[in-house]
mmCIF file of C-alpha atoms in Angstrom:
data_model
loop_
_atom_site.group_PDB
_atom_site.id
_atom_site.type_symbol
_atom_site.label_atom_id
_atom_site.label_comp_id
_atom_site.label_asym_id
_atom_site.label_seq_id
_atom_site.Cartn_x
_atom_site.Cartn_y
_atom_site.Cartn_z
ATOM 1 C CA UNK A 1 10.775 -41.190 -29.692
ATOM 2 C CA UNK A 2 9.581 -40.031 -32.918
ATOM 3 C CA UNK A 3 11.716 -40.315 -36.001
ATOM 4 C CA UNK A 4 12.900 -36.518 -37.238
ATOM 5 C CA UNK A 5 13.428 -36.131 -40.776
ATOM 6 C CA UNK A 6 17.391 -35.037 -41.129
ATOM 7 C CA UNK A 7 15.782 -31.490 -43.023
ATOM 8 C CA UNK A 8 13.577 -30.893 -39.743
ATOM 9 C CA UNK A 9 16.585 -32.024 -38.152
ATOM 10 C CA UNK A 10 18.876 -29.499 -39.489
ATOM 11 C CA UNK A 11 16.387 -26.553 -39.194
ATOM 12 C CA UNK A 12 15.890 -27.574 -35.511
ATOM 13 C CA UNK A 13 19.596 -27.410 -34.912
ATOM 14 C CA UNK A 14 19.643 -23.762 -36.780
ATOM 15 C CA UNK A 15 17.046 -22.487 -34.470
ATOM 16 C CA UNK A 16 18.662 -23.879 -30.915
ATOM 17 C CA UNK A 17 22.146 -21.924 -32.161
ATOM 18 C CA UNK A 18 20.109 -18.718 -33.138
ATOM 19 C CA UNK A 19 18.453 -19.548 -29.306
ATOM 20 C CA UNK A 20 21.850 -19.764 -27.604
ATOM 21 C CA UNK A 21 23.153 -17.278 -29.400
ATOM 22 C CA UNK A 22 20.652 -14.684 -28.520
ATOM 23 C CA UNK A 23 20.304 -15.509 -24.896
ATOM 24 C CA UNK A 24 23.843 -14.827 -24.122
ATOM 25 C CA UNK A 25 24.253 -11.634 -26.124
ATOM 26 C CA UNK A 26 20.857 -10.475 -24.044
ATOM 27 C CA UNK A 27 22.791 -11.572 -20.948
ATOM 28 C CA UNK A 28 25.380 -9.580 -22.039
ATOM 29 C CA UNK A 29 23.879 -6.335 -23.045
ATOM 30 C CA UNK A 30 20.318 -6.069 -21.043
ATOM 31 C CA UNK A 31 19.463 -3.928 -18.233
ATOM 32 C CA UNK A 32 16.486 -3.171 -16.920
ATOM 33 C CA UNK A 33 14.597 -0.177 -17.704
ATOM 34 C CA UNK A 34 13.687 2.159 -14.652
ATOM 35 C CA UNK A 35 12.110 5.090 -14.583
ATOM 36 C CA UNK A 36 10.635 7.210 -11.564
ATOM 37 C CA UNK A 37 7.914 10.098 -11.746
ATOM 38 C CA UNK A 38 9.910 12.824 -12.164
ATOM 39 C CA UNK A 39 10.434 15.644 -8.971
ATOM 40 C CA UNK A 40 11.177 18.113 -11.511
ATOM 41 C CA UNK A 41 9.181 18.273 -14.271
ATOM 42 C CA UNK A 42 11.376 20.334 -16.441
ATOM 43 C CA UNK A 43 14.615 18.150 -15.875
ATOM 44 C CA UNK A 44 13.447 15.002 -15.512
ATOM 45 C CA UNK A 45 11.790 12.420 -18.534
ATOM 46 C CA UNK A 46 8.738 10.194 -16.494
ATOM 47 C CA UNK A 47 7.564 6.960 -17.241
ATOM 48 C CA UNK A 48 4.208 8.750 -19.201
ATOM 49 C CA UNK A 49 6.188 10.929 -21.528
ATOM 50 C CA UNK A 50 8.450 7.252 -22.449
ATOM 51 C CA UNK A 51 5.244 5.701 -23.449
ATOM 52 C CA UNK A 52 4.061 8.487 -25.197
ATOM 53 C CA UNK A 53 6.854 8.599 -27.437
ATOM 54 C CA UNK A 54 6.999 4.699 -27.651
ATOM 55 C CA UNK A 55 3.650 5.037 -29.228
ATOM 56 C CA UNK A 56 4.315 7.701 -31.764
ATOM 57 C CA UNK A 57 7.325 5.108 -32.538
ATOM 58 C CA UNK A 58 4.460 3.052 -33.370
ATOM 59 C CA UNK A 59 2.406 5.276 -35.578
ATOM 60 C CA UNK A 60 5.761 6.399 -37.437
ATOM 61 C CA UNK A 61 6.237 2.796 -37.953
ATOM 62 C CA UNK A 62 3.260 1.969 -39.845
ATOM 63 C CA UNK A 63 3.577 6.008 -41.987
ATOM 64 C CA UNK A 64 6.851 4.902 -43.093
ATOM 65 C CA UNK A 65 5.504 1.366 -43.722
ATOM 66 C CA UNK A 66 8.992 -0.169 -42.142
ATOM 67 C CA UNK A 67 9.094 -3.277 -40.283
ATOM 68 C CA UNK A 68 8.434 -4.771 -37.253
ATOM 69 C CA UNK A 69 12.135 -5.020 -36.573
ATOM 70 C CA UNK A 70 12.587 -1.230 -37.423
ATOM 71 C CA UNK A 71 9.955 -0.978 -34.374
ATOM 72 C CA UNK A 72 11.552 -2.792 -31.797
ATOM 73 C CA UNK A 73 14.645 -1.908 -32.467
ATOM 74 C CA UNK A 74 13.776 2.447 -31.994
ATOM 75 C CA UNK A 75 12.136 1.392 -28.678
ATOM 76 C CA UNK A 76 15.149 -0.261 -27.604
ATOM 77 C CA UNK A 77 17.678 2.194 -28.657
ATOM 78 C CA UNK A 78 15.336 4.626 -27.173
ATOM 79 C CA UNK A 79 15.032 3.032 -23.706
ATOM 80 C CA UNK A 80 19.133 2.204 -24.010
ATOM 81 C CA UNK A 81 19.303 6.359 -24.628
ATOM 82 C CA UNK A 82 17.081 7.120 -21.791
ATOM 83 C CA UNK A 83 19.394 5.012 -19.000
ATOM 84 C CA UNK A 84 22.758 6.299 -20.766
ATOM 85 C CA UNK A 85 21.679 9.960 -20.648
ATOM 86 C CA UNK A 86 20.163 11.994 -17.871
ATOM 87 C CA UNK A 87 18.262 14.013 -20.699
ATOM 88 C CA UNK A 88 15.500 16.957 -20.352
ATOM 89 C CA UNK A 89 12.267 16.518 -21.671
ATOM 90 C CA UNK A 90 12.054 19.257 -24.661
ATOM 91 C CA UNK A 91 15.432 17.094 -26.456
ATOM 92 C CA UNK A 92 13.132 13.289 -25.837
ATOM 93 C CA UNK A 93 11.328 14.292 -29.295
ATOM 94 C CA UNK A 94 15.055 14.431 -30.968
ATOM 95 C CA UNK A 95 16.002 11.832 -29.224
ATOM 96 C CA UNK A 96 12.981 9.591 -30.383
ATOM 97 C CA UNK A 97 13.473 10.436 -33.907
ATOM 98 C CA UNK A 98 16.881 9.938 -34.331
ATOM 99 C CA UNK A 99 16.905 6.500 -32.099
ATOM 100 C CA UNK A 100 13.991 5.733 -35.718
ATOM 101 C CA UNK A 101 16.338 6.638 -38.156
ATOM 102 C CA UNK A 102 19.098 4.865 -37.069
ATOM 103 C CA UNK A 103 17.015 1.699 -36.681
ATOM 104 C CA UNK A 104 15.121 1.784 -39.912
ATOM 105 C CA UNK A 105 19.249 2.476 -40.968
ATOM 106 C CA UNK A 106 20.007 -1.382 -39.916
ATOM 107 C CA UNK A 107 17.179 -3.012 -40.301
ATOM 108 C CA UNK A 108 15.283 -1.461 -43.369
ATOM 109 C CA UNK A 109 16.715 -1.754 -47.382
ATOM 110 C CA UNK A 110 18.589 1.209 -48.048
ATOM 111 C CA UNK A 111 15.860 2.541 -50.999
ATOM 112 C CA UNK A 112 12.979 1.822 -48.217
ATOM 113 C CA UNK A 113 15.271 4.879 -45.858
ATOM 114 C CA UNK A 114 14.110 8.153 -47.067
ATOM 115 C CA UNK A 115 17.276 10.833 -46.593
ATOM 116 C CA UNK A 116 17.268 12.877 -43.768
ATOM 117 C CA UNK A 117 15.491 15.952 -45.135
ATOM 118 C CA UNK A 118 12.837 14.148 -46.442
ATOM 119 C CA UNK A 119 12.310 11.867 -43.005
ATOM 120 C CA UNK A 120 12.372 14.996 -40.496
ATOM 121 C CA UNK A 121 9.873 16.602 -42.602
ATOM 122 C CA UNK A 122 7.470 13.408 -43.523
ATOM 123 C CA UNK A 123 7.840 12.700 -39.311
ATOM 124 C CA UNK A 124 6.434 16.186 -38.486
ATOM 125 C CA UNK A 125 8.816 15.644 -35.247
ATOM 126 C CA UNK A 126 9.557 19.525 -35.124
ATOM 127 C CA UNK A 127 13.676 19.504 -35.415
ATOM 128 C CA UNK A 128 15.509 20.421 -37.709
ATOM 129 C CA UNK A 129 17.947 18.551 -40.210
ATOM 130 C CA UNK A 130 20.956 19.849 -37.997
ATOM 131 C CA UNK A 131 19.511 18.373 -34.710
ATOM 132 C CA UNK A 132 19.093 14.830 -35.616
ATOM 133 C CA UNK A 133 22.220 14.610 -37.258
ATOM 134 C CA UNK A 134 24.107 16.634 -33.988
ATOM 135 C CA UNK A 135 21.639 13.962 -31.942
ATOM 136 C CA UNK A 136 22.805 11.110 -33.944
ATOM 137 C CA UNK A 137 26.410 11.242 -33.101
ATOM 138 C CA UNK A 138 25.584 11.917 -29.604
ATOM 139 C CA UNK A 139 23.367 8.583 -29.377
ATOM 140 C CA UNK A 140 26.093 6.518 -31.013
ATOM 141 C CA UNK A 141 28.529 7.741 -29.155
ATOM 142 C CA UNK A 142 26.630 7.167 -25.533
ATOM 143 C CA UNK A 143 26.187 3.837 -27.159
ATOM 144 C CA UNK A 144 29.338 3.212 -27.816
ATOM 145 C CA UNK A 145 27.747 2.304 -31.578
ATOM 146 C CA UNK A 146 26.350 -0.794 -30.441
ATOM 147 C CA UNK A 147 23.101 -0.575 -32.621
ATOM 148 C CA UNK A 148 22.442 -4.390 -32.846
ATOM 149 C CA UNK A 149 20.694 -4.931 -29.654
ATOM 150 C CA UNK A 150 18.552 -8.019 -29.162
ATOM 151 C CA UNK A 151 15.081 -7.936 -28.504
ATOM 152 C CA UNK A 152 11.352 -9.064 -27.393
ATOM 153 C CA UNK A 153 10.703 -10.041 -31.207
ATOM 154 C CA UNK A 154 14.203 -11.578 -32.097
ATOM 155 C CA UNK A 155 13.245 -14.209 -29.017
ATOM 156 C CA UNK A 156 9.612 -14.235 -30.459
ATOM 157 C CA UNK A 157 10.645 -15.564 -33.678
ATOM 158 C CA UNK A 158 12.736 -18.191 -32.509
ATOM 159 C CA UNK A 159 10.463 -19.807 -30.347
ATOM 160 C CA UNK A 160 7.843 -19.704 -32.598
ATOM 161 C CA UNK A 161 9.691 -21.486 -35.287
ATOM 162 C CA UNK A 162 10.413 -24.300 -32.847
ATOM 163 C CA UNK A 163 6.760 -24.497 -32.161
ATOM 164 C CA UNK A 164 6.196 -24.820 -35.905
ATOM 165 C CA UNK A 165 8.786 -27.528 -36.860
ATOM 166 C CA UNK A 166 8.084 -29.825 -34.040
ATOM 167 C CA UNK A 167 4.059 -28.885 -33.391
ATOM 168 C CA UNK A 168 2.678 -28.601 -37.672
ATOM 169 C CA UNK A 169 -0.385 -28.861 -36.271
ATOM 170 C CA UNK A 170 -0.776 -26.436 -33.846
ATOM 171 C CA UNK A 171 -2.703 -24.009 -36.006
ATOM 172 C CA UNK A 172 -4.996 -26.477 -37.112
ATOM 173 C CA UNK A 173 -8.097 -25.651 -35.702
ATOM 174 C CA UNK A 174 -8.085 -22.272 -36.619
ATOM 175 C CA UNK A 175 -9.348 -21.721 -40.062
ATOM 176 C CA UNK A 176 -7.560 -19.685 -42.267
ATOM 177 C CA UNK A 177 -4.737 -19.404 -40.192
ATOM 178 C CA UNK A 178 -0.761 -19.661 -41.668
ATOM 179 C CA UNK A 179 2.164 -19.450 -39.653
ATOM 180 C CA UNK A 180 2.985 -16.609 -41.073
ATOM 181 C CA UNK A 181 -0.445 -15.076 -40.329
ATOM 182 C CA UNK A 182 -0.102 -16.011 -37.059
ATOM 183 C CA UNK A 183 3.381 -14.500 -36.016
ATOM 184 C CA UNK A 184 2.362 -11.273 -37.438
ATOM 185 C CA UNK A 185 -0.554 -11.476 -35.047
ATOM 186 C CA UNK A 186 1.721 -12.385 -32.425
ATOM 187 C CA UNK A 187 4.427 -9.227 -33.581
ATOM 188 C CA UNK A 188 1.294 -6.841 -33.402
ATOM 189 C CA UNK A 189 0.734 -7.363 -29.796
ATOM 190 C CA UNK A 190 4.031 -7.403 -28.497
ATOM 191 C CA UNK A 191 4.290 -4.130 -30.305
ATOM 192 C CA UNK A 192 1.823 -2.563 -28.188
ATOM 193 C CA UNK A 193 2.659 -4.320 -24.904
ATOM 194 C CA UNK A 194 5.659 -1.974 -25.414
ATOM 195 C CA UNK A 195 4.234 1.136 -25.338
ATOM 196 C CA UNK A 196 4.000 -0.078 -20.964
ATOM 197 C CA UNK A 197 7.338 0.993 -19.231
ATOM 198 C CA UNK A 198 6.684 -1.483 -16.945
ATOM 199 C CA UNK A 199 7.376 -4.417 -19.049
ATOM 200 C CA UNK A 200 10.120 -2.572 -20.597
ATOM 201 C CA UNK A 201 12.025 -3.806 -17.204
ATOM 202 C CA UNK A 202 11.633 -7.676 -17.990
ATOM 203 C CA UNK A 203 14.148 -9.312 -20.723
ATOM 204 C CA UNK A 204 12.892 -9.544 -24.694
ATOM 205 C CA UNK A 205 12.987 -13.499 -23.688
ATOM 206 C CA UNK A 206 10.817 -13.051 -20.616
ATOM 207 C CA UNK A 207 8.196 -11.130 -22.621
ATOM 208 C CA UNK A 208 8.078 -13.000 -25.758
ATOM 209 C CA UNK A 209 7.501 -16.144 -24.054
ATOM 210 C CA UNK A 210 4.925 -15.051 -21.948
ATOM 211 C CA UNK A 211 3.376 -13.562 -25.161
ATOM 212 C CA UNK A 212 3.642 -16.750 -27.048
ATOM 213 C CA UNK A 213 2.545 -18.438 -23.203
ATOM 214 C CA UNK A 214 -0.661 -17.098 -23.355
ATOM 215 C CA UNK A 215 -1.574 -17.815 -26.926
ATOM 216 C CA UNK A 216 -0.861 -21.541 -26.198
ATOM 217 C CA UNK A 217 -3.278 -21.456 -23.343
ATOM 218 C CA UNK A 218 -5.530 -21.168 -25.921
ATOM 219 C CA UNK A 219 -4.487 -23.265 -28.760
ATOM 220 C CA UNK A 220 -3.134 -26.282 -27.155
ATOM 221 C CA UNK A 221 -4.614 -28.778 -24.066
ATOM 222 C CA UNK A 222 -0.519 -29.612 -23.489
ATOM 223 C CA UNK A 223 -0.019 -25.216 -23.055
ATOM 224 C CA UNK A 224 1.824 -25.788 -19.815
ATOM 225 C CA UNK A 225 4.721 -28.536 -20.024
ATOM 226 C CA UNK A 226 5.186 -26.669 -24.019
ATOM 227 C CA UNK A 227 5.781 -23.648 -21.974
ATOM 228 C CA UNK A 228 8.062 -25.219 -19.257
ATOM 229 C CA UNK A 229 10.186 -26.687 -21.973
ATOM 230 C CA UNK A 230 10.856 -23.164 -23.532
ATOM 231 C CA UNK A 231 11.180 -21.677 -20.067
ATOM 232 C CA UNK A 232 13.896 -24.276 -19.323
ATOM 233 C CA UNK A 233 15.902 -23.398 -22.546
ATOM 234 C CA UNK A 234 16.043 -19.842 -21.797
ATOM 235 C CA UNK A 235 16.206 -20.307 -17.784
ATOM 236 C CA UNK A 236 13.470 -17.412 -17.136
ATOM 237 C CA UNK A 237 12.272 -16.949 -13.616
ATOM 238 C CA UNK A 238 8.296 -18.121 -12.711
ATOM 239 C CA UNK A 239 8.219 -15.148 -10.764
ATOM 240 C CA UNK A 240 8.900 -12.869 -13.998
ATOM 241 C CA UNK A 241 6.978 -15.128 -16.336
ATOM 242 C CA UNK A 242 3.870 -14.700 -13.943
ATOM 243 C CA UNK A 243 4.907 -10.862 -13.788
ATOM 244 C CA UNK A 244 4.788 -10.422 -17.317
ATOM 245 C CA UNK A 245 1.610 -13.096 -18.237
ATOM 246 C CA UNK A 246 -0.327 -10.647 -15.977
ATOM 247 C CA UNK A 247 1.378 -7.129 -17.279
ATOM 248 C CA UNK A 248 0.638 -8.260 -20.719
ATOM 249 C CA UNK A 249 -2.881 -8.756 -20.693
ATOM 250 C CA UNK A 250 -3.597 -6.090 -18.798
ATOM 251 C CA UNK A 251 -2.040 -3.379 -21.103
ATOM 252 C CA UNK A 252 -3.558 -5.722 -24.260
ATOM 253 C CA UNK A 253 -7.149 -5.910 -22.911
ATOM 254 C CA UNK A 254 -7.480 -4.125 -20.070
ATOM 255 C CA UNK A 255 -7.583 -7.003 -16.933
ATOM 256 C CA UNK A 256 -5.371 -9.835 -15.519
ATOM 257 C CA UNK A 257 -4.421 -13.045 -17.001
ATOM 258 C CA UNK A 258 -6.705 -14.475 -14.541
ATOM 259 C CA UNK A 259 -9.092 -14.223 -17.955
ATOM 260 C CA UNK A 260 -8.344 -16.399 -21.219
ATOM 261 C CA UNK A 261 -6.545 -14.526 -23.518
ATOM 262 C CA UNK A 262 -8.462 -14.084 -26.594
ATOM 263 C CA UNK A 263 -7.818 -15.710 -30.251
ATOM 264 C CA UNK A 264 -8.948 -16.781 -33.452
ATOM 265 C CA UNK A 265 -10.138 -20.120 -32.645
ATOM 266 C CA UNK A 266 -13.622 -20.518 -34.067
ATOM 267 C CA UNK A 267 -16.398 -20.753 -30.894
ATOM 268 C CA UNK A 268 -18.171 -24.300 -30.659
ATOM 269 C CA UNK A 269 -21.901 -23.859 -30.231
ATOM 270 C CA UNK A 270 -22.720 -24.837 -26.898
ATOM 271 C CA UNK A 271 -24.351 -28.325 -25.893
ATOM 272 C CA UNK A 272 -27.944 -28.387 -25.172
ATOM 273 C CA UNK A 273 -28.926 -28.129 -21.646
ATOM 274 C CA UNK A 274 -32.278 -28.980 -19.793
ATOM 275 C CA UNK A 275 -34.216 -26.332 -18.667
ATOM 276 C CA UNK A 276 -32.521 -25.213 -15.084
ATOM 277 C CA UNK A 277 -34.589 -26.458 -11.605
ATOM 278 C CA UNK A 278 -36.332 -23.409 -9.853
ATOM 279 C CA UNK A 279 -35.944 -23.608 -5.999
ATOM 280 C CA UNK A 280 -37.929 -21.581 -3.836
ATOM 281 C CA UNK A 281 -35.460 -21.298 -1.123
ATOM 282 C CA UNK A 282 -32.628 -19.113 -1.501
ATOM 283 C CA UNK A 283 -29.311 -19.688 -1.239
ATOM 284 C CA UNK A 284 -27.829 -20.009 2.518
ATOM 285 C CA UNK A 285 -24.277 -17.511 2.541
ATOM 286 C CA UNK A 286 -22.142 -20.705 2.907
ATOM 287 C CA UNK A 287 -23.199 -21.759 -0.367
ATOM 288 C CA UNK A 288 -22.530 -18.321 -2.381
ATOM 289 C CA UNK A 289 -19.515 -17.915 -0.321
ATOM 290 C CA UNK A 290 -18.271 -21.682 -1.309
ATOM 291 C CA UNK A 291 -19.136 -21.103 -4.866
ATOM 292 C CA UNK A 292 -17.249 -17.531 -4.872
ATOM 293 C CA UNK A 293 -14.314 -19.914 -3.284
ATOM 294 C CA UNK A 294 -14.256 -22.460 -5.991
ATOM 295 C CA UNK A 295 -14.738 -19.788 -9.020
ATOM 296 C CA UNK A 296 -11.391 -18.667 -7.305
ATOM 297 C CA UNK A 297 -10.202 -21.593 -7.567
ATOM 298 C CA UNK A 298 -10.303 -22.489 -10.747
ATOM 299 C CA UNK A 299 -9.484 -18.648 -11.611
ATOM 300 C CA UNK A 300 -5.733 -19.148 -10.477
ATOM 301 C CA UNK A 301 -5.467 -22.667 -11.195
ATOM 302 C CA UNK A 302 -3.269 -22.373 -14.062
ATOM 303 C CA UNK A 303 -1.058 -19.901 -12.695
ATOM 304 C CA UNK A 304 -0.763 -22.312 -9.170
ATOM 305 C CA UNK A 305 0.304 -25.247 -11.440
ATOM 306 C CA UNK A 306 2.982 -22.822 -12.961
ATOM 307 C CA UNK A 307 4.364 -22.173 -9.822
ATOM 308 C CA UNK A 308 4.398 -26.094 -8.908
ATOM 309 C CA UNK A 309 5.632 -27.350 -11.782
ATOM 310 C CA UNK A 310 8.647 -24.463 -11.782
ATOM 311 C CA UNK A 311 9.868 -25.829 -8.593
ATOM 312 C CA UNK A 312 11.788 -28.917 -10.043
ATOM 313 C CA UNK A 313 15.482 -28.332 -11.223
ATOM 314 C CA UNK A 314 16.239 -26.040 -13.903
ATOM 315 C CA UNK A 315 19.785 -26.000 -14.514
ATOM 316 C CA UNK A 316 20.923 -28.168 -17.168
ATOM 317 C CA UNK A 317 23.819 -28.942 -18.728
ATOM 318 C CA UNK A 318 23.102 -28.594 -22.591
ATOM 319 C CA UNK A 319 20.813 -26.402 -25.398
ATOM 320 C CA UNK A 320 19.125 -29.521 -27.466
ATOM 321 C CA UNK A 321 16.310 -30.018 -29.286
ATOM 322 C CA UNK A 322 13.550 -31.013 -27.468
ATOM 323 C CA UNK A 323 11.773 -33.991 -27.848
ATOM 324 C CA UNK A 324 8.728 -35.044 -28.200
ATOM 325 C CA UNK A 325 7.202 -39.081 -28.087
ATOM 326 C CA UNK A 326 4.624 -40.801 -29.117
ATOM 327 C CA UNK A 327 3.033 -43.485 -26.534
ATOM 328 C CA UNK A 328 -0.629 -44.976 -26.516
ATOM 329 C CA UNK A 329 -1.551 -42.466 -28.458
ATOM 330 C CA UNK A 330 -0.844 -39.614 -25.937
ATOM 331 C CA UNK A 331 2.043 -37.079 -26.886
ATOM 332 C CA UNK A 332 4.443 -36.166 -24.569
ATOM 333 C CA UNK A 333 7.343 -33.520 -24.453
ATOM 334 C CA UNK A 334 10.410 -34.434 -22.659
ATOM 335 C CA UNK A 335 11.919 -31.127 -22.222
ATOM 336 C CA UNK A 336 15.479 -29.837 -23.207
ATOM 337 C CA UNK A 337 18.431 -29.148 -21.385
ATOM 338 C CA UNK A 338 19.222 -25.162 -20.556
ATOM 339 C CA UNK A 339 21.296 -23.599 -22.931
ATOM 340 C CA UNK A 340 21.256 -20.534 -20.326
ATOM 341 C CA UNK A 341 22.908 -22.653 -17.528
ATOM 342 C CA UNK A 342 26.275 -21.286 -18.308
ATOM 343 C CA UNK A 343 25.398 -17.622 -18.299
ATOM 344 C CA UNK A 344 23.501 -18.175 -15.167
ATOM 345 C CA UNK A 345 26.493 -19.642 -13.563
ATOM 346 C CA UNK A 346 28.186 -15.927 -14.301
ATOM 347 C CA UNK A 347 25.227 -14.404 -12.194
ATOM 348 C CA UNK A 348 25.262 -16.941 -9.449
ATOM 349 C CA UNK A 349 22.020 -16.455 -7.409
ATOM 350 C CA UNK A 350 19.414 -17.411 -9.782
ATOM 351 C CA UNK A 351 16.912 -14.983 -7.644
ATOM 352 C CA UNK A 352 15.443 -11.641 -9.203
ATOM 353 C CA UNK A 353 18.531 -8.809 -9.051
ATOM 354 C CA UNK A 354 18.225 -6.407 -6.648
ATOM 355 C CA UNK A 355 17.974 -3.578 -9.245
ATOM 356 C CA UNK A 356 14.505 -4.807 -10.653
ATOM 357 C CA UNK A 357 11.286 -3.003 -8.821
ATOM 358 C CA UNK A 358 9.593 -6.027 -6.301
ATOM 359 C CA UNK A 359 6.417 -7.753 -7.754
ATOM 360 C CA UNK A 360 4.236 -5.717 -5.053
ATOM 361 C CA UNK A 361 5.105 -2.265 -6.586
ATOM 362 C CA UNK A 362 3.255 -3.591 -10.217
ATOM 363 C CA UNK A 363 -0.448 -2.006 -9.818
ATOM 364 C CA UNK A 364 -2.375 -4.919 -11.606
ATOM 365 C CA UNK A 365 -5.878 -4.886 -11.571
#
């Protein structure tokens, strides 16, 4: 096993408490976003109109120059508000704004936080002064003033922190590239998958390692045993990792994670080839229809191996560091115990709750 430096040591350490400690307060506080198309159009918020206000979170965001954090945390207030209140749709504006300023309250410097007059009238959001303050005690009180919810980015930091300190040279390859850089990247795109309801019904740990899943596909040969080790640590489900691998892309770029994400690794020219053979004869249907079968085939192969590798045990005992060894020259990562086992020993089945929508109802193209 290779030796770890005692600093590398102690920041690894750091990071598995800041891991344990936000998987059980997510435990403890999560719940699943659902919303149905509203019957009544006048009464009831739909799934559209939360998106739509998710992305105007978004564009407020960047205005006001705040931080990611600010972000995340108005889109989880937000979708907290929205299954605490049975709200109409001409107060979700109010709502919106107020679930910003009260974020940008805790996570923002206090001279970065305009006052209130000036932020309702920079944000163009149409209320007045008196309604977001009126709205602001009603949110904190439906909250029970809870503001410090844990999120998507919280778990997206962590893990890639671990990355960092035990794989330095991930980002090799990639020119120009810092770790720094490369979160930020990261933080972008998680901030948009969230402007999709439907992947506002997995846990902030489900999504960011699916997020951080599918940029290892591309950056490292080893993508699949680094994500089963992270997977163990915070005990998510394949079924939900799968989920939100193929939710992800699609609201990112528009199809399945069948295709390879893309990144910033610089393109290889390609090897000469010789000039292909021309054949008269064309091809016989068995042949296209076994070369459709293999292109399959290797289409889904990842996300088969997922599946197969997920079926060994997953509840262990502790939260250490994982480890990683050195023999003939090959790397290999022995992973962790679960730091999540003793949360998941509250829930007891460790199948997907009833309350979550099945995987057949997600319309992924």
């Amino acid at each position: 096993m290779l030796d770890i430096p005692p600093i590398k040591r102690v920041q690894l350490k750091e990071l598995n408490s800041r891991l344990c400690s936000a998987i059980n307060k997510e435990r403890q506080s999560w719940k699943p976003l659902l919303i149905k198309d509203p019957q009544d159009s006048e009464t009831e918020i739909g799934p559209n109109q939360r998106d739509e206000m998710v992305q105007w979170l978004l564009e407020l965001n960047v205005k006001f120059r705040f931080c990611p954090e600010t972000y995340m945390l108005s889109v989880t207030l937000l979708d907290q508000c929205l299954m605490a209140v049975k709200a109409r749709p001409k107060y979700l504006r109010c709502i919106t704004i107020t679930c910003f300023f009260l974020a940008a309250k805790m996570k923002e410097e206090d001279e970065m936080v305009p006052a209130t007059q000036d932020f309702v009238r920079d944000s163009q959001c149409g209320c007045t002064v008196s309604e977001v303050l009126r709205m602001e005690r009603v949110v904190l009180d439906k909250l029970k003033w809870e503001l410090n919810f844990v999120n998507g980015l919280d778990f997206l930091q962590i893990f890639h922190a671990l990355l960092m300190t035990q794989r330095p040279t991930l980002l090799e390859d990639l020119h120009h590239m810092t770790p720094s850089r490369h979160l930020s990247m990261l933080t972008g795109r998680l901030s948009q998958c969230m402007t999709n309801h439907q992947l506002a019904a997995c846990r902030g740990s489900t999504l960011a390692l699916a997020m951080l899943s599918l940029e290892l596909e591309v950056l490292a040969e080893d993508w699949l045993p680094l994500t089963i080790v992270l997977q163990r640590m915070v005990g998510v489900d394949n079924q939900w990792l799968i989920r939100s691998r193929e939710l992800i892309t699609y609201t990112l770029f528009g199809h399945s994670a069948s295709h390879r994400m893309p990144s910033t690794r610089p393109i290889s020219p390609p090897n000469p080839v010789s000039p292909p053979v021309v054949n008269s004869q064309k091809a016989t249907p068995n042949k296209a229809k076994r070369k459709k079968s293999e292109i399959h085939e290797n289409v889904y192969g990842n996300v088969k191996r997922l599946i197969d590798k997920g079926k060994c045990d997953m509840t262990l005992p502790t939260c250490p560091i994982p480890a990683i060894s050195a023999q003939g020259g090959k790397t290999t990562v022995t992973p962790p115990g679960s730091c999540g086992k003793e949360v998941r020993q509250q829930d007891g089945d460790e199948s997907l709750p009833s309350s979550h929508p099945p995987l057949t109802s997600i319309p992924v193209t």
